[in-house]
Amino acid sequence: MNRLEVHHIFPKAQLYKHGYKKSEVNAVANFCFLTKDTNLKIRDRLPEKYFPEVESAHPEALKSQWIPDDPALWNVGRFRDFLKERQILLAKELNRRMEELLHGETRWLMGEPSHKPMEIVSGGVTSEEEEEHLEVLNDWMESKGLPPGVLDYAFTDGQTGMQKAIFDLAWPNGIQEELSQPIALLLNEEPETIVLASQAGFQCFTRTDEFKHYVQSVILEKQISI
């Protein structure tokens, strides 16, 4: 429960209800890291509800996550403004860290600031209904005595550590850990996300029935034969 997980600051379900696009929902500036225990406590509440509680219990916690301190930006109607302000805070912190690494040699950081938006992370659950569908599938896996997948698995570049995509449901070490190929279930995803997962060594499924057939005919049959 103390393991760090990627957390959507503004919950996905709430953002989809208010008509925001997947690229906005999964923008880097909408991510932070929380323990699983804290993540479960927050659930689908909006920042305007849980931020005051966090700040009261843990002063400076929001600042440590580079959260804009203007409560007006914590409202779901100001989500796009929140993203812009947090992008600025994250960029400033990155520059500060770079200055430390460069021992004050800041020539590399000079020049006009870029006004390009931060890189959008591809993939991810597209709706509340899709998330519920995946949770039902995880329940099915557990009913078969198999481990559930990681919902909204954050796939990162092994060399740079940069987050490249979000896979809807994934078994990064295989359903039979270390014995089977990594698996990714990618529903309603763009081709580039599927290609990225395939190139990373994941066996990809784009339909639930195909995935279940694989589990029944390959994983469970293998267990029976053993």
PDB file of C-alpha atoms in Angstrom:
ATOM      1  CA  MET A   1       0.000   0.000   0.000  1.00  0.00           C
ATOM      2  CA  ASN A   2       3.033   2.279   0.328  1.00  0.00           C
ATOM      3  CA  ARG A   3       4.155   1.686  -3.262  1.00  0.00           C
ATOM      4  CA  LEU A   4       4.137   4.837  -5.368  1.00  0.00           C
ATOM      5  CA  GLU A   5       1.603   4.937  -8.184  1.00  0.00           C
ATOM      6  CA  VAL A   6       0.917   7.393 -10.988  1.00  0.00           C
ATOM      7  CA  HIS A   7      -2.121   9.429 -10.017  1.00  0.00           C
ATOM      8  CA  HIS A   8      -4.363  11.642 -12.143  1.00  0.00           C
ATOM      9  CA  ILE A   9      -4.691  14.896 -10.165  1.00  0.00           C
ATOM     10  CA  PHE A  10      -8.045  15.589 -11.812  1.00  0.00           C
ATOM     11  CA  PRO A  11      -9.714  12.131 -11.943  1.00  0.00           C
ATOM     12  CA  LYS A  12     -10.244  10.688 -15.402  1.00  0.00           C
ATOM     13  CA  ALA A  13     -13.918   9.901 -14.863  1.00  0.00           C
ATOM     14  CA  GLN A  14     -14.680  13.456 -13.784  1.00  0.00           C
ATOM     15  CA  LEU A  15     -12.807  14.964 -16.731  1.00  0.00           C
ATOM     16  CA  TYR A  16     -14.568  12.737 -19.261  1.00  0.00           C
ATOM     17  CA  LYS A  17     -17.924  13.726 -17.747  1.00  0.00           C
ATOM     18  CA  HIS A  18     -17.031  17.365 -18.381  1.00  0.00           C
ATOM     19  CA  GLY A  19     -16.098  16.737 -22.008  1.00  0.00           C
ATOM     20  CA  TYR A  20     -12.306  16.923 -21.863  1.00  0.00           C
ATOM     21  CA  LYS A  21     -10.303  14.995 -24.456  1.00  0.00           C
ATOM     22  CA  LYS A  22      -8.104  11.985 -23.734  1.00  0.00           C
ATOM     23  CA  SER A  23      -4.965  13.962 -24.653  1.00  0.00           C
ATOM     24  CA  GLU A  24      -5.861  16.535 -21.980  1.00  0.00           C
ATOM     25  CA  VAL A  25      -6.815  13.931 -19.383  1.00  0.00           C
ATOM     26  CA  ASN A  26      -3.449  12.182 -19.853  1.00  0.00           C
ATOM     27  CA  ALA A  27      -1.311  15.322 -20.103  1.00  0.00           C
ATOM     28  CA  VAL A  28       1.907  15.066 -18.098  1.00  0.00           C
ATOM     29  CA  ALA A  29       0.846  18.086 -16.023  1.00  0.00           C
ATOM     30  CA  ASN A  30      -2.143  16.084 -14.737  1.00  0.00           C
ATOM     31  CA  PHE A  31       0.088  13.426 -13.182  1.00  0.00           C
ATOM     32  CA  CYS A  32       1.710  13.144  -9.789  1.00  0.00           C
ATOM     33  CA  PHE A  33       2.958  10.284  -7.630  1.00  0.00           C
ATOM     34  CA  LEU A  34       1.049   9.035  -4.598  1.00  0.00           C
ATOM     35  CA  THR A  35       1.080   5.923  -2.483  1.00  0.00           C
ATOM     36  CA  LYS A  36      -1.566   3.347  -3.339  1.00  0.00           C
ATOM     37  CA  ASP A  37      -3.192   3.929   0.038  1.00  0.00           C
ATOM     38  CA  THR A  38      -3.559   7.679  -0.589  1.00  0.00           C
ATOM     39  CA  ASN A  39      -4.732   7.069  -4.137  1.00  0.00           C
ATOM     40  CA  LEU A  40      -7.560   4.829  -2.905  1.00  0.00           C
ATOM     41  CA  LYS A  41      -8.628   7.414  -0.333  1.00  0.00           C
ATOM     42  CA  ILE A  42      -8.897  10.136  -2.988  1.00  0.00           C
ATOM     43  CA  ARG A  43     -10.703   7.965  -5.556  1.00  0.00           C
ATOM     44  CA  ASP A  44     -12.708  10.133  -7.982  1.00  0.00           C
ATOM     45  CA  ARG A  45     -12.880  13.302  -5.908  1.00  0.00           C
ATOM     46  CA  LEU A  46     -11.924  16.583  -7.518  1.00  0.00           C
ATOM     47  CA  PRO A  47      -8.933  18.660  -6.323  1.00  0.00           C
ATOM     48  CA  GLU A  48     -11.203  21.395  -4.986  1.00  0.00           C
ATOM     49  CA  LYS A  49     -12.490  18.780  -2.518  1.00  0.00           C
ATOM     50  CA  TYR A  50      -9.342  16.905  -1.509  1.00  0.00           C
ATOM     51  CA  PHE A  51      -6.582  19.536  -1.895  1.00  0.00           C
ATOM     52  CA  PRO A  52      -7.676  21.489   1.227  1.00  0.00           C
ATOM     53  CA  GLU A  53      -7.667  18.239   3.221  1.00  0.00           C
ATOM     54  CA  VAL A  54      -4.169  17.372   1.985  1.00  0.00           C
ATOM     55  CA  GLU A  55      -2.802  20.829   2.740  1.00  0.00           C
ATOM     56  CA  SER A  56      -4.357  20.810   6.214  1.00  0.00           C
ATOM     57  CA  ALA A  57      -2.936  17.407   7.109  1.00  0.00           C
ATOM     58  CA  HIS A  58       0.409  17.885   5.349  1.00  0.00           C
ATOM     59  CA  PRO A  59       1.465  21.541   4.976  1.00  0.00           C
ATOM     60  CA  GLU A  60       3.671  22.160   1.916  1.00  0.00           C
ATOM     61  CA  ALA A  61       2.617  18.810   0.387  1.00  0.00           C
ATOM     62  CA  LEU A  62       0.934  20.507  -2.559  1.00  0.00           C
ATOM     63  CA  LYS A  63       3.929  22.771  -3.101  1.00  0.00           C
ATOM     64  CA  SER A  64       6.220  19.735  -3.135  1.00  0.00           C
ATOM     65  CA  GLN A  65       4.152  18.356  -6.052  1.00  0.00           C
ATOM     66  CA  TRP A  66       4.288  21.700  -7.901  1.00  0.00           C
ATOM     67  CA  ILE A  67       0.557  22.307  -7.578  1.00  0.00           C
ATOM     68  CA  PRO A  68      -0.637  25.852  -8.414  1.00  0.00           C
ATOM     69  CA  ASP A  69      -1.618  27.566  -5.158  1.00  0.00           C
ATOM     70  CA  ASP A  70      -4.607  29.411  -6.630  1.00  0.00           C
ATOM     71  CA  PRO A  71      -7.711  27.524  -5.394  1.00  0.00           C
ATOM     72  CA  ALA A  72      -9.671  28.835  -8.389  1.00  0.00           C
ATOM     73  CA  LEU A  73      -7.556  26.574 -10.616  1.00  0.00           C
ATOM     74  CA  TRP A  74      -8.586  23.515  -8.631  1.00  0.00           C
ATOM     75  CA  ASN A  75     -12.071  23.700 -10.156  1.00  0.00           C
ATOM     76  CA  VAL A  76     -12.743  21.263 -13.008  1.00  0.00           C
ATOM     77  CA  GLY A  77     -13.978  24.135 -15.156  1.00  0.00           C
ATOM     78  CA  ARG A  78     -10.479  25.643 -14.996  1.00  0.00           C
ATOM     79  CA  PHE A  79      -8.680  22.392 -15.795  1.00  0.00           C
ATOM     80  CA  ARG A  80      -6.934  23.748 -18.899  1.00  0.00           C
ATOM     81  CA  ASP A  81      -5.691  26.773 -16.945  1.00  0.00           C
ATOM     82  CA  PHE A  82      -4.470  24.414 -14.220  1.00  0.00           C
ATOM     83  CA  LEU A  83      -2.453  22.460 -16.797  1.00  0.00           C
ATOM     84  CA  LYS A  84      -0.811  25.622 -18.132  1.00  0.00           C
ATOM     85  CA  GLU A  85       0.162  26.874 -14.678  1.00  0.00           C
ATOM     86  CA  ARG A  86       1.512  23.501 -13.579  1.00  0.00           C
ATOM     87  CA  GLN A  87       3.532  23.198 -16.787  1.00  0.00           C
ATOM     88  CA  ILE A  88       5.230  26.466 -15.857  1.00  0.00           C
ATOM     89  CA  LEU A  89       5.976  25.257 -12.323  1.00  0.00           C
ATOM     90  CA  LEU A  90       7.351  21.943 -13.576  1.00  0.00           C
ATOM     91  CA  ALA A  91       9.527  23.693 -16.169  1.00  0.00           C
ATOM     92  CA  LYS A  92      10.955  26.075 -13.555  1.00  0.00           C
ATOM     93  CA  GLU A  93      11.809  23.172 -11.262  1.00  0.00           C
ATOM     94  CA  LEU A  94      13.408  21.262 -14.131  1.00  0.00           C
ATOM     95  CA  ASN A  95      15.562  24.286 -14.993  1.00  0.00           C
ATOM     96  CA  ARG A  96      16.585  24.671 -11.361  1.00  0.00           C
ATOM     97  CA  ARG A  97      17.644  21.030 -11.195  1.00  0.00           C
ATOM     98  CA  MET A  98      19.517  21.365 -14.465  1.00  0.00           C
ATOM     99  CA  GLU A  99      21.421  24.374 -13.114  1.00  0.00           C
ATOM    100  CA  GLU A 100      22.499  22.259 -10.148  1.00  0.00           C
ATOM    101  CA  LEU A 101      23.684  19.467 -12.443  1.00  0.00           C
ATOM    102  CA  LEU A 102      25.520  21.969 -14.651  1.00  0.00           C
ATOM    103  CA  HIS A 103      27.184  23.596 -11.592  1.00  0.00           C
ATOM    104  CA  GLY A 104      25.875  27.019 -12.520  1.00  0.00           C
ATOM    105  CA  GLU A 105      26.863  26.797 -16.192  1.00  0.00           C
ATOM    106  CA  THR A 106      23.541  28.039 -17.500  1.00  0.00           C
ATOM    107  CA  ARG A 107      24.441  28.831 -21.116  1.00  0.00           C
ATOM    108  CA  TRP A 108      22.624  25.665 -22.159  1.00  0.00           C
ATOM    109  CA  LEU A 109      19.440  26.951 -20.560  1.00  0.00           C
ATOM    110  CA  MET A 110      19.502  30.385 -22.166  1.00  0.00           C
ATOM    111  CA  GLY A 111      17.219  31.528 -24.952  1.00  0.00           C
ATOM    112  CA  GLU A 112      13.582  32.257 -25.420  1.00  0.00           C
ATOM    113  CA  PRO A 113      11.264  29.994 -23.437  1.00  0.00           C
ATOM    114  CA  SER A 114       9.335  27.530 -25.526  1.00  0.00           C
ATOM    115  CA  HIS A 115       5.605  28.033 -25.757  1.00  0.00           C
ATOM    116  CA  LYS A 116       5.033  24.575 -27.161  1.00  0.00           C
ATOM    117  CA  PRO A 117       2.769  22.376 -25.043  1.00  0.00           C
ATOM    118  CA  MET A 118       4.389  19.626 -23.001  1.00  0.00           C
ATOM    119  CA  GLU A 119       4.547  16.215 -24.632  1.00  0.00           C
ATOM    120  CA  ILE A 120       1.252  14.377 -24.557  1.00  0.00           C
ATOM    121  CA  VAL A 121       1.385  10.842 -23.275  1.00  0.00           C
ATOM    122  CA  SER A 122      -0.419   8.507 -25.665  1.00  0.00           C
ATOM    123  CA  GLY A 123      -2.917   5.857 -24.662  1.00  0.00           C
ATOM    124  CA  GLY A 124      -4.995   5.434 -21.544  1.00  0.00           C
ATOM    125  CA  VAL A 125      -8.571   4.631 -20.602  1.00  0.00           C
ATOM    126  CA  THR A 126     -10.994   6.736 -22.645  1.00  0.00           C
ATOM    127  CA  SER A 127     -14.129   6.659 -20.495  1.00  0.00           C
ATOM    128  CA  GLU A 128     -15.631   5.656 -17.185  1.00  0.00           C
ATOM    129  CA  GLU A 129     -17.436   2.779 -18.939  1.00  0.00           C
ATOM    130  CA  GLU A 130     -14.169   1.475 -20.347  1.00  0.00           C
ATOM    131  CA  GLU A 131     -12.545   1.579 -16.912  1.00  0.00           C
ATOM    132  CA  GLU A 132     -15.450  -0.377 -15.399  1.00  0.00           C
ATOM    133  CA  HIS A 133     -15.137  -2.899 -18.240  1.00  0.00           C
ATOM    134  CA  LEU A 134     -11.449  -3.414 -17.431  1.00  0.00           C
ATOM    135  CA  GLU A 135     -12.163  -3.790 -13.720  1.00  0.00           C
ATOM    136  CA  VAL A 136     -14.704  -6.532 -14.543  1.00  0.00           C
ATOM    137  CA  LEU A 137     -12.038  -8.231 -16.634  1.00  0.00           C
ATOM    138  CA  ASN A 138      -9.620  -8.108 -13.709  1.00  0.00           C
ATOM    139  CA  ASP A 139     -12.289  -9.723 -11.519  1.00  0.00           C
ATOM    140  CA  TRP A 140     -12.599 -12.466 -14.154  1.00  0.00           C
ATOM    141  CA  MET A 141      -8.842 -13.026 -14.048  1.00  0.00           C
ATOM    142  CA  GLU A 142      -8.877 -13.377 -10.282  1.00  0.00           C
ATOM    143  CA  SER A 143     -11.790 -15.837 -10.510  1.00  0.00           C
ATOM    144  CA  LYS A 144      -9.494 -17.997 -12.639  1.00  0.00           C
ATOM    145  CA  GLY A 145      -6.750 -17.841 -10.021  1.00  0.00           C
ATOM    146  CA  LEU A 146      -4.670 -15.460 -12.141  1.00  0.00           C
ATOM    147  CA  PRO A 147      -3.202 -12.070 -11.208  1.00  0.00           C
ATOM    148  CA  PRO A 148      -5.102  -8.930 -12.217  1.00  0.00           C
ATOM    149  CA  GLY A 149      -3.457  -6.532 -14.623  1.00  0.00           C
ATOM    150  CA  VAL A 150      -2.186  -3.060 -13.819  1.00  0.00           C
ATOM    151  CA  LEU A 151      -4.859  -0.534 -14.780  1.00  0.00           C
ATOM    152  CA  ASP A 152      -3.473   2.533 -16.596  1.00  0.00           C
ATOM    153  CA  TYR A 153       0.029   1.090 -16.667  1.00  0.00           C
ATOM    154  CA  ALA A 154       2.629   3.852 -17.108  1.00  0.00           C
ATOM    155  CA  PHE A 155       5.089   2.697 -19.756  1.00  0.00           C
ATOM    156  CA  THR A 156       8.450   4.466 -19.564  1.00  0.00           C
ATOM    157  CA  ASP A 157      11.533   4.578 -21.744  1.00  0.00           C
ATOM    158  CA  GLY A 158      14.074   2.215 -20.189  1.00  0.00           C
ATOM    159  CA  GLN A 159      16.982   4.525 -21.009  1.00  0.00           C
ATOM    160  CA  THR A 160      15.620   7.977 -20.234  1.00  0.00           C
ATOM    161  CA  GLY A 161      12.957   7.101 -17.675  1.00  0.00           C
ATOM    162  CA  MET A 162      10.512   9.348 -19.537  1.00  0.00           C
ATOM    163  CA  GLN A 163       6.897   8.227 -19.615  1.00  0.00           C
ATOM    164  CA  LYS A 164       5.978   7.362 -23.196  1.00  0.00           C
ATOM    165  CA  ALA A 165       2.470   5.944 -23.008  1.00  0.00           C
ATOM    166  CA  ILE A 166      -0.287   4.558 -20.823  1.00  0.00           C
ATOM    167  CA  PHE A 167      -1.497   1.035 -21.495  1.00  0.00           C
ATOM    168  CA  ASP A 168      -5.132   0.402 -20.523  1.00  0.00           C
ATOM    169  CA  LEU A 169      -4.398  -2.870 -18.755  1.00  0.00           C
ATOM    170  CA  ALA A 170      -1.012  -4.560 -18.591  1.00  0.00           C
ATOM    171  CA  TRP A 171       0.931  -7.450 -17.145  1.00  0.00           C
ATOM    172  CA  PRO A 172       4.488  -6.053 -17.548  1.00  0.00           C
ATOM    173  CA  ASN A 173       6.085  -9.271 -16.242  1.00  0.00           C
ATOM    174  CA  GLY A 174       3.636 -11.612 -17.938  1.00  0.00           C
ATOM    175  CA  ILE A 175       0.513 -13.242 -16.524  1.00  0.00           C
ATOM    176  CA  GLN A 176       2.767 -16.017 -15.268  1.00  0.00           C
ATOM    177  CA  GLU A 177       5.459 -13.737 -13.896  1.00  0.00           C
ATOM    178  CA  GLU A 178       8.803 -14.147 -15.644  1.00  0.00           C
ATOM    179  CA  LEU A 179       7.455 -17.232 -17.463  1.00  0.00           C
ATOM    180  CA  SER A 180       5.243 -15.611 -20.083  1.00  0.00           C
ATOM    181  CA  GLN A 181       5.496 -12.624 -22.375  1.00  0.00           C
ATOM    182  CA  PRO A 182       4.428  -9.158 -21.140  1.00  0.00           C
ATOM    183  CA  ILE A 183       0.795  -8.515 -22.064  1.00  0.00           C
ATOM    184  CA  ALA A 184      -1.024  -5.286 -22.884  1.00  0.00           C
ATOM    185  CA  LEU A 185      -4.743  -4.904 -23.476  1.00  0.00           C
ATOM    186  CA  LEU A 186      -5.266  -1.753 -25.558  1.00  0.00           C
ATOM    187  CA  LEU A 187      -8.867  -0.778 -26.228  1.00  0.00           C
ATOM    188  CA  ASN A 188      -9.787   2.023 -28.635  1.00  0.00           C
ATOM    189  CA  GLU A 189      -6.150   3.083 -28.980  1.00  0.00           C
ATOM    190  CA  GLU A 190      -4.332   4.861 -31.767  1.00  0.00           C
ATOM    191  CA  PRO A 191      -1.973   2.717 -33.907  1.00  0.00           C
ATOM    192  CA  GLU A 192       1.137   4.439 -32.515  1.00  0.00           C
ATOM    193  CA  THR A 193       0.337   3.247 -28.995  1.00  0.00           C
ATOM    194  CA  ILE A 194      -0.052  -0.338 -30.193  1.00  0.00           C
ATOM    195  CA  VAL A 195       3.178  -0.124 -32.192  1.00  0.00           C
ATOM    196  CA  LEU A 196       5.021   1.285 -29.169  1.00  0.00           C
ATOM    197  CA  ALA A 197       3.806  -1.554 -26.945  1.00  0.00           C
ATOM    198  CA  SER A 198       4.692  -4.178 -29.562  1.00  0.00           C
ATOM    199  CA  GLN A 199       8.184  -2.757 -30.034  1.00  0.00           C
ATOM    200  CA  ALA A 200       8.668  -2.891 -26.266  1.00  0.00           C
ATOM    201  CA  GLY A 201       7.998  -6.641 -26.303  1.00  0.00           C
ATOM    202  CA  PHE A 202       4.367  -6.655 -25.177  1.00  0.00           C
ATOM    203  CA  GLN A 203       1.929  -9.078 -26.735  1.00  0.00           C
ATOM    204  CA  CYS A 204      -0.961  -6.769 -27.576  1.00  0.00           C
ATOM    205  CA  PHE A 205      -4.694  -7.419 -27.621  1.00  0.00           C
ATOM    206  CA  THR A 206      -7.219  -4.877 -28.844  1.00  0.00           C
ATOM    207  CA  ARG A 207     -10.335  -6.872 -27.962  1.00  0.00           C
ATOM    208  CA  THR A 208     -11.386  -8.431 -24.685  1.00  0.00           C
ATOM    209  CA  ASP A 209     -12.687 -11.641 -26.292  1.00  0.00           C
ATOM    210  CA  GLU A 210      -9.316 -12.218 -28.004  1.00  0.00           C
ATOM    211  CA  PHE A 211      -7.545 -11.714 -24.695  1.00  0.00           C
ATOM    212  CA  LYS A 212      -9.856 -14.134 -22.869  1.00  0.00           C
ATOM    213  CA  HIS A 213      -9.346 -16.735 -25.591  1.00  0.00           C
ATOM    214  CA  TYR A 214      -5.577 -16.393 -25.134  1.00  0.00           C
ATOM    215  CA  VAL A 215      -5.889 -16.831 -21.368  1.00  0.00           C
ATOM    216  CA  GLN A 216      -8.136 -19.880 -21.722  1.00  0.00           C
ATOM    217  CA  SER A 217      -6.236 -21.626 -24.515  1.00  0.00           C
ATOM    218  CA  VAL A 218      -2.654 -20.769 -23.574  1.00  0.00           C
ATOM    219  CA  ILE A 219      -2.301 -19.844 -19.900  1.00  0.00           C
ATOM    220  CA  LEU A 220      -4.965 -22.055 -18.305  1.00  0.00           C
ATOM    221  CA  GLU A 221      -4.391 -25.020 -20.645  1.00  0.00           C
ATOM    222  CA  LYS A 222      -0.687 -24.897 -19.845  1.00  0.00           C
ATOM    223  CA  GLN A 223      -1.467 -24.985 -16.112  1.00  0.00           C
ATOM    224  CA  ILE A 224      -3.709 -28.026 -16.583  1.00  0.00           C
ATOM    225  CA  SER A 225      -1.067 -29.895 -18.592  1.00  0.00           C
ATOM    226  CA  ILE A 226       1.511 -29.228 -15.900  1.00  0.00           C
TER     227      ILE A 226
END
